[in-house]
Short mmCIF file of C-alpha atoms and ligand atoms in Angstrom, two decimals:
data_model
loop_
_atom_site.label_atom_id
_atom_site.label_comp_id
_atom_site.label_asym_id
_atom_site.label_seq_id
_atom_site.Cartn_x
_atom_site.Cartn_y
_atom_site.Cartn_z
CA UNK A 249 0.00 0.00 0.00
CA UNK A 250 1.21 3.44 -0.37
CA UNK A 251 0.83 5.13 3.33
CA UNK A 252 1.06 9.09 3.72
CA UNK A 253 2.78 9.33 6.88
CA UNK A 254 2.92 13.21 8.93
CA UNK A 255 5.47 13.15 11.79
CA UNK A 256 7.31 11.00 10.20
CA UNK A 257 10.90 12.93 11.08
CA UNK A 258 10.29 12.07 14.45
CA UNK A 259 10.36 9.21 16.89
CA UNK A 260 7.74 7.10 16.57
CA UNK A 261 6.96 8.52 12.71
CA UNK A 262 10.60 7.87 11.95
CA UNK A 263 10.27 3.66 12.96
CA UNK A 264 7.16 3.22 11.48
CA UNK A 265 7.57 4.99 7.88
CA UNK A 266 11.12 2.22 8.19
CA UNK A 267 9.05 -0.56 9.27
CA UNK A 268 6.43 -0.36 6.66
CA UNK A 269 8.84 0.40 3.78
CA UNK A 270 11.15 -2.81 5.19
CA UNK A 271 7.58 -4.70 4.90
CA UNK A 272 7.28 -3.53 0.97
CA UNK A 273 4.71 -0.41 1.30
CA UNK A 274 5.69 2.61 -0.38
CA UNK A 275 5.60 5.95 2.18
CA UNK A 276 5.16 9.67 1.79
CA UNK A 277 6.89 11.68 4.67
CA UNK A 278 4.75 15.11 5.58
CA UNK A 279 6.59 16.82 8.10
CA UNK A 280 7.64 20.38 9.19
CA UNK A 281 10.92 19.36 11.15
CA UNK A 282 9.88 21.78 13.90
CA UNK A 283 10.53 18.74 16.06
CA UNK A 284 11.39 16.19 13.84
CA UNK A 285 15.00 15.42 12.08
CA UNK A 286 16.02 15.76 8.66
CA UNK A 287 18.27 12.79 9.57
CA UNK A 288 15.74 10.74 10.83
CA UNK A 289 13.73 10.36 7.34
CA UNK A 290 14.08 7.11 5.90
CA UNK A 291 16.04 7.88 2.94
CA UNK A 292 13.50 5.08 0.57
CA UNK A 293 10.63 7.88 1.49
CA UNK A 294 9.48 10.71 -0.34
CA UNK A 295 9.61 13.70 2.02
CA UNK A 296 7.32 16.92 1.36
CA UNK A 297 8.39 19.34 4.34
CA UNK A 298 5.07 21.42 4.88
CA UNK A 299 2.81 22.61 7.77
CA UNK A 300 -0.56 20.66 8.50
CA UNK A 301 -1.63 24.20 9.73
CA UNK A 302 -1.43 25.60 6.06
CA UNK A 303 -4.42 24.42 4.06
CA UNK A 304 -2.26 25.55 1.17
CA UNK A 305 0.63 22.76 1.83
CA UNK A 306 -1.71 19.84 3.42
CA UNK A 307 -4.24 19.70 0.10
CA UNK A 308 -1.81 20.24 -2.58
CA UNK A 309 0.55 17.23 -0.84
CA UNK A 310 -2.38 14.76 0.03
CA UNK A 311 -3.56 15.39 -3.68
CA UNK A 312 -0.66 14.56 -5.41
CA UNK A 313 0.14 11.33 -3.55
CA UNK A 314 -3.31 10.07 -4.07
CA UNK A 315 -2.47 7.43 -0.89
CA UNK A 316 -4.53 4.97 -0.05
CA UNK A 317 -4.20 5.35 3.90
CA UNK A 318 -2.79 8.18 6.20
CA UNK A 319 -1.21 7.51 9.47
CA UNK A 320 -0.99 10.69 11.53
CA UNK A 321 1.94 11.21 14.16
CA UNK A 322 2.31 14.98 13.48
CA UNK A 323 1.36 16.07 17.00
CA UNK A 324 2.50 17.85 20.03
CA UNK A 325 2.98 15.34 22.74
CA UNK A 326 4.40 16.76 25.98
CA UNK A 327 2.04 16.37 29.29
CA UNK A 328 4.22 18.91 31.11
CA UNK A 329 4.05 21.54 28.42
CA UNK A 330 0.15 21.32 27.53
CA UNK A 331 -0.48 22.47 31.36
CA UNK A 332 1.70 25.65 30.33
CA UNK A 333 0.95 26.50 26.65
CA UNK A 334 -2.44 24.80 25.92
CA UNK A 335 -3.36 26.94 22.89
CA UNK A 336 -0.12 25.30 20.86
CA UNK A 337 -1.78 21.37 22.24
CA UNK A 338 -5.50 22.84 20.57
CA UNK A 339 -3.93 24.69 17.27
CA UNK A 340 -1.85 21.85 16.13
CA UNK A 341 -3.47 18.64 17.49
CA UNK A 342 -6.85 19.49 16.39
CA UNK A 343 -6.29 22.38 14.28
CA UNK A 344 -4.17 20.94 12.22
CA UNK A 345 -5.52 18.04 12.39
CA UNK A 346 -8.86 18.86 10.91
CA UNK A 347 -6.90 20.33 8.11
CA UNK A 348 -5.38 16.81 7.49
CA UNK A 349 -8.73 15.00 7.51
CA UNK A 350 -10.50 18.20 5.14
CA UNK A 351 -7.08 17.25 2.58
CA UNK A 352 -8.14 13.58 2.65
CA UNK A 353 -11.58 13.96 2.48
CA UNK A 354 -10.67 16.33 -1.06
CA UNK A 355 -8.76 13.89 -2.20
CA UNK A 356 -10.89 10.39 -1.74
CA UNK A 357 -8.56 8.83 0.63
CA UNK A 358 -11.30 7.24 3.60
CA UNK A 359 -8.59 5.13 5.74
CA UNK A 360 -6.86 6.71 8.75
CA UNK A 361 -4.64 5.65 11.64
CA UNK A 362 -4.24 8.05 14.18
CA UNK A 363 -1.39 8.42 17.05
CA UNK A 364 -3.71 8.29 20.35
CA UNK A 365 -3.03 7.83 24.13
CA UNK A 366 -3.24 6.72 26.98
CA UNK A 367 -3.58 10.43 28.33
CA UNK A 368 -7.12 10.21 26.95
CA UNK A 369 -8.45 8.46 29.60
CA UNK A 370 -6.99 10.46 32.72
CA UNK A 371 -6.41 9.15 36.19
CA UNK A 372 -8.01 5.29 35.45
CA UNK A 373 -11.03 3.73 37.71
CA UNK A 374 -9.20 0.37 37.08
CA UNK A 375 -5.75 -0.86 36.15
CA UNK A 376 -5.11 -2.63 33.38
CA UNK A 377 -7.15 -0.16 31.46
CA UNK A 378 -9.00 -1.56 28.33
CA UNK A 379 -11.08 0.43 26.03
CA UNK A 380 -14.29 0.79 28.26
CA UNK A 381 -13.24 2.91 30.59
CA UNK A 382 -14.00 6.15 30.47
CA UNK A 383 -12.22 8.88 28.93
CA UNK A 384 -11.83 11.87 31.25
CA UNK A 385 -8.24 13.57 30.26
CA UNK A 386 -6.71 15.74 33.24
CA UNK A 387 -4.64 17.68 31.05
CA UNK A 388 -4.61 19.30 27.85
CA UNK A 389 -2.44 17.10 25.90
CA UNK A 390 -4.52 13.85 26.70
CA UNK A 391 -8.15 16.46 25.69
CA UNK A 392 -6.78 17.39 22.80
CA UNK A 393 -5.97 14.17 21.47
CA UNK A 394 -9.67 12.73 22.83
CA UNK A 395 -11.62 15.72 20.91
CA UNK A 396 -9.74 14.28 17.78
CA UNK A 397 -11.44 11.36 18.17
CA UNK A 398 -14.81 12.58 18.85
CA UNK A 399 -13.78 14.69 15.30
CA UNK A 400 -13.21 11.57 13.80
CA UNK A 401 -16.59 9.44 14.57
CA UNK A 402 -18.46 12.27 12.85
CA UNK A 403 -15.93 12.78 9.83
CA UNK A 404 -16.65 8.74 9.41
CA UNK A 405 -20.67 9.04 10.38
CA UNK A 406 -20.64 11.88 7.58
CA UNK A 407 -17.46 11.30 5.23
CA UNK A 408 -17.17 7.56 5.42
CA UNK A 409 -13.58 8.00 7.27
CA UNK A 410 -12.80 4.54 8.49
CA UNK A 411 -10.58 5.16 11.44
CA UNK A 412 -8.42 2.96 13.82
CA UNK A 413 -7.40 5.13 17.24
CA UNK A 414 -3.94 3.66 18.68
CA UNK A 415 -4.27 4.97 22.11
CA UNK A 416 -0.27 4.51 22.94
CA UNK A 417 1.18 3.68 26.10
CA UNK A 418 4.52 4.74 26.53
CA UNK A 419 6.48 4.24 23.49
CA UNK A 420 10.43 3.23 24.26
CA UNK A 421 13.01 1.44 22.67
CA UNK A 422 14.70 2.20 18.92
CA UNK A 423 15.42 0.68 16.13
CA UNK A 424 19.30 -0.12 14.87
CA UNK A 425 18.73 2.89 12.75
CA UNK A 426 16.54 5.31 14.41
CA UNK A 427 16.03 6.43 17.98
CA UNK A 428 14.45 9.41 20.16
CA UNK A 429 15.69 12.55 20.13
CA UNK A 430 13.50 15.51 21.01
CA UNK A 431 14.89 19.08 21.04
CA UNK A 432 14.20 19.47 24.55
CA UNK A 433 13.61 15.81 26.11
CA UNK A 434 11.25 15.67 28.99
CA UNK A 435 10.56 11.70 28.76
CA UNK A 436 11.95 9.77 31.28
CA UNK A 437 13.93 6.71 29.34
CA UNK A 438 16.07 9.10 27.17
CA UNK A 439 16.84 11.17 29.81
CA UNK A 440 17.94 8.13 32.31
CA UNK A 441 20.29 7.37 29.44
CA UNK A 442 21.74 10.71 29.40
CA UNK A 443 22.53 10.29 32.50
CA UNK A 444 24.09 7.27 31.93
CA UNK A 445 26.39 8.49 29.04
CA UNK A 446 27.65 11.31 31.19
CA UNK A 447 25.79 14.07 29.52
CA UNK A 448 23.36 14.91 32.97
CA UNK A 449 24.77 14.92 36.19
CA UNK A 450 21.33 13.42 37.69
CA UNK A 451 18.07 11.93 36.99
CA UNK A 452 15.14 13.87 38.30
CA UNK A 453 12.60 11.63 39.77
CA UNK A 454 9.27 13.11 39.65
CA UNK A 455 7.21 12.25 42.77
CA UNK A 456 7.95 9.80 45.56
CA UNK A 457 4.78 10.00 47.35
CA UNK A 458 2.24 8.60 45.12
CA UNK A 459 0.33 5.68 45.94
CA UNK A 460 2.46 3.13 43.97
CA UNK A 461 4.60 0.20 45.24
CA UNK A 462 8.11 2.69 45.87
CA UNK A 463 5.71 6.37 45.48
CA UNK A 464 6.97 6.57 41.87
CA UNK A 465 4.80 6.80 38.68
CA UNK A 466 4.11 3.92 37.10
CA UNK A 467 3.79 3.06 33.48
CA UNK A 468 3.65 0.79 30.54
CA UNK A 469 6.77 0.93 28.10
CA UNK A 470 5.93 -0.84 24.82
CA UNK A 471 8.53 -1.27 22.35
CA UNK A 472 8.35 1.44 19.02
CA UNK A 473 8.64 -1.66 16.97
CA UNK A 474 5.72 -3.61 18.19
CA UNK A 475 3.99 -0.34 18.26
CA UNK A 476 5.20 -0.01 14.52
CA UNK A 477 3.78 -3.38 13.77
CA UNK A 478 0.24 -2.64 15.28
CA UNK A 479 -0.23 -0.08 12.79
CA UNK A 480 0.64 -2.15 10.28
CA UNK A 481 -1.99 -4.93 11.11
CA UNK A 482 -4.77 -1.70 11.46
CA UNK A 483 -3.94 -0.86 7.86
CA UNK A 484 -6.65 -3.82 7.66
CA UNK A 485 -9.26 -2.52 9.03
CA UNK A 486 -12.58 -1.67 7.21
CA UNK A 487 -14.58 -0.36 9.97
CA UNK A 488 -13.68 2.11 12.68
CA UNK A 489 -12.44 0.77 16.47
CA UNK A 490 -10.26 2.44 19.20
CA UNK A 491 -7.39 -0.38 20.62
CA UNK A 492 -4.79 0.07 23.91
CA UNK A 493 -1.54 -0.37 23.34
CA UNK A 494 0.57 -1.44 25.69
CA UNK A 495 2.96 -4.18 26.86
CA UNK A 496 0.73 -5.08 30.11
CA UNK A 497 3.20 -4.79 33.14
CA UNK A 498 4.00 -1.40 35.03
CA UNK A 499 7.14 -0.28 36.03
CA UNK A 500 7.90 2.36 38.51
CA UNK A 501 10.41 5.20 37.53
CA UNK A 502 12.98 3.79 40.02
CA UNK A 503 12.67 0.20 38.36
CA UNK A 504 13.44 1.91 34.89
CA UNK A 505 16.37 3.61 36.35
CA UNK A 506 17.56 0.21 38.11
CA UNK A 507 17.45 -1.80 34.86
CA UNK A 508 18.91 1.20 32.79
CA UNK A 509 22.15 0.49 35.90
CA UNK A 510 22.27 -2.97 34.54
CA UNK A 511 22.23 -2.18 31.14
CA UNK A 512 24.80 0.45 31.00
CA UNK A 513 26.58 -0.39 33.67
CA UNK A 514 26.76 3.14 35.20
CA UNK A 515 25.82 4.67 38.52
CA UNK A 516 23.17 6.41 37.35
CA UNK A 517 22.10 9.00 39.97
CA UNK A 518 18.91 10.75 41.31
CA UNK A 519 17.34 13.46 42.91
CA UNK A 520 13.77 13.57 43.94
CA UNK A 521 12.23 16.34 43.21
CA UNK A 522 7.88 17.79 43.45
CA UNK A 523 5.73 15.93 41.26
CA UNK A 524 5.05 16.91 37.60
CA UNK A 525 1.75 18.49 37.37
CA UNK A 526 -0.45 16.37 35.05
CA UNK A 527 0.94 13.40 35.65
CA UNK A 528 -1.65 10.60 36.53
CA UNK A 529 0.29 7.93 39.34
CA UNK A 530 -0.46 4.47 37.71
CA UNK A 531 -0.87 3.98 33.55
CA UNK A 532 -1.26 0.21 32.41
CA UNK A 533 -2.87 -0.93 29.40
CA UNK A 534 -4.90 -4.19 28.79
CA UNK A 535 -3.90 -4.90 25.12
CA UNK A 536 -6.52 -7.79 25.25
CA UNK A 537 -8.94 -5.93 22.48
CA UNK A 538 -5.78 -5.45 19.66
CA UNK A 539 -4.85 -9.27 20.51
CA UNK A 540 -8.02 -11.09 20.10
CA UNK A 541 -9.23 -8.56 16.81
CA UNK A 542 -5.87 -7.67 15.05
CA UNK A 543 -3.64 -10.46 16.48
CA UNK A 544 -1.33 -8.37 18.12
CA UNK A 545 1.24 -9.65 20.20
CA UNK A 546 4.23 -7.54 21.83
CA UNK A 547 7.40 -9.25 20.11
CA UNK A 548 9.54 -7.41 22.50
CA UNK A 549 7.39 -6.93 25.97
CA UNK A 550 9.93 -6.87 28.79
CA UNK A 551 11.70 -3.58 29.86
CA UNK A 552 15.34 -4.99 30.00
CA UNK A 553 15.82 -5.38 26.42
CA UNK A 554 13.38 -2.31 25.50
CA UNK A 555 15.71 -0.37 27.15
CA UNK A 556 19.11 -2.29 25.38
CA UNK A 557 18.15 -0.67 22.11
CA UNK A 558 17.43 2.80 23.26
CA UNK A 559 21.05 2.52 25.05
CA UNK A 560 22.82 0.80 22.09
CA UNK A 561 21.47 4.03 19.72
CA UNK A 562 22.12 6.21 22.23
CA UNK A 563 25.74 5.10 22.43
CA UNK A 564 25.79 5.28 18.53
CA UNK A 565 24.52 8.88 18.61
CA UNK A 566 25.28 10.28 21.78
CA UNK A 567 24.35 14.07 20.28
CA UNK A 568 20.95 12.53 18.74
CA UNK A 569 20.38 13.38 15.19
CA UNK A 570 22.91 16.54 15.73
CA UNK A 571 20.76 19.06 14.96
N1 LIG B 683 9.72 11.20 34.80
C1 LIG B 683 10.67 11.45 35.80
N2 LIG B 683 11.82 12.10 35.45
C2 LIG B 683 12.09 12.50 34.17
C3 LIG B 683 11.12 12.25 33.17
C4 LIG B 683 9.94 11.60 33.53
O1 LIG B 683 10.48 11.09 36.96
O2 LIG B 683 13.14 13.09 33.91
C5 LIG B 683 8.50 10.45 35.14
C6 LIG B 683 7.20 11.17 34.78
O3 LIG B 683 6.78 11.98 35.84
C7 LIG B 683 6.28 10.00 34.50
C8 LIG B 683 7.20 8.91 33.96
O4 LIG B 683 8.52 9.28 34.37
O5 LIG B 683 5.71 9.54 35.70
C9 LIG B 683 7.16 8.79 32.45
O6 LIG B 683 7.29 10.10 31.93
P1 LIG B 683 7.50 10.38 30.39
O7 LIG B 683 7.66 11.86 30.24
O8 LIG B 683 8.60 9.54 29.86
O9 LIG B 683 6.17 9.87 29.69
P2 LIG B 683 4.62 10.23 29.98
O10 LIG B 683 4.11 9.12 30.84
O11 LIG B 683 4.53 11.58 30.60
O12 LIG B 683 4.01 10.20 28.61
#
């Protein structure tokens, strides 16, 4: 299939667009490298650089590839900064976003994989968390991304859109060739490693006093290839469905920084400091929906070697991309 891919200069954009060129579909690249990486586009891609806020680069770009799905990354993504600078989480995440689905609409293209989250559903009544619960986001990040799919049962109600909504855990891990790199790196995994390589004198640890097994934050890390492959198996679909993904076990941000000791073999260490603001205390997905309809199965679903491959690219580009 030929896929239209926005976001694909960054992390999770970047492994994808590889994965589904190494499994013989043919990808366009939309991206505006604002916080993606010139360096992270797969090279067998066609890039169009271009702004999903500018109706005038979005139509034009969706017209000429003529693809016959679009898988949407192109998104801000940063809990922390949504609770400071909301307006940028609105304009771009559904703003832009509308844009996107208006383009495809124009052009005839009714398939559509979009780059949810976990965030959608807020603090959760009940861990693991499958796709009943209810969705009650506590901060603008997680609302934008849940009033994009509320956009997107009407665009299919009214356009026909058939949409799959990945609601992503936390996404970790790299492939040989690309890895995560944001401009200014809030997540915890990357950071750890930074650490690690000498670059940060100390990890901060958000929050010792929640009600978790050490007063950490706990979370699900799923690796960006199985999270690659799970839009590969929605490209499928015919009808519209929502699907957790996840690898199913929690880990506290002390047990990430103990297993990122063992893999690197450095000291690694921390300061606590307040909690972030935002930040729910316990996120763990039941991936039992994407199993039993897609046949989805985590290839990679413990943390040790998760982590391995973020630290073995990290070690092969200890400056990132370099840009
Ligand atoms: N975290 C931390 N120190 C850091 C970065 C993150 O303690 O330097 C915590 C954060 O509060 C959260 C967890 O690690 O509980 C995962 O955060 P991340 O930003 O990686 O992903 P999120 O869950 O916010 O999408």
């Amino acid at each position: 299939m030929h896929i239209f891919v926005t976001g694909g200069a960054g992390y999770i954009g970047s492994i994808c667009s590889e994965s589904l060129i190494d499994h013989g579909h043919t990808v366009t690249i939309f991206d505006n490298l604002t916080e993606g990486h010139r360096a992270a586009l797969d090279p067998r891609a066609k890039f169009v650089q271009g702004d999903l806020n500018l109706r005038d680069d979005i139509f034009p770009a969706l017209a000429a590839a003529k693809p016959d799905a679009v898988m949407h990354f192109a998104a801000n993504a940063l809990v922390g900064e949504s609770m400071t600078n909301p307006s940028k989480y609105y304009r771009n995440n559904v703003g832009g976003g509308i844009n996107l689905l208006d383009a495809m609409i124009e052009a005839g293209v009714k398939k559509f994989i979009f780059s949810s989250t976990c965030a959608t559903y807020g603090v959760p009544e009940k861990i693991p968390m499958d796709e009943r619960l209810p969705q009650k986001p506590i901060n603008p990040y997680g609302h934008s991304k849940l009033i994009f799919e509320q956009i997107l049962q009407w665009y299919d109600k009214i356009h026909g859109l058939v949409h799959t909504n990945l609601r992503y855990f936390n996404a970790a891990g790299a492939s040989v060739r690309f890895g995560e790199d944001h401009r200014i790196e809030t997540h915890l995994i990357p950071n750890v490693l930074k650490v690690a390589l000498g670059q940060k004198e100390k990890v901060e640890i958000y929050g010792d006093k929640y009600a978790t097994p050490d007063g950490t934050c706990v979370r699900d890390y799923i690796h960006i290839l199985d999270l690659a492959e799970a839009h590969m198996l929605a490209l499928g679909r015919t009808t519209s469905a929502s699907y957790n993904l996840g690898s199913g076990e929690g880990f506290s941000v002390r047990q990430v920084i103990d297993i990122a000791r063992k893999v690197s073999g450095a000291a690694i260490p921390v300061i606590v400091q307040p909690p972030r603001v935002g930040d729910p205390p316990r996120l763990v997905a039941s991936s039992h929906k994407i199993t039993s309809e897609l046949g989805w199965r985590p290839k990679h679903p413990r943390l040790q070697p998760i982590i391995e491959s973020a630290w073995a690219w990290h070690k092969a580009h200890p400056h990132g991309y370099g840009d």
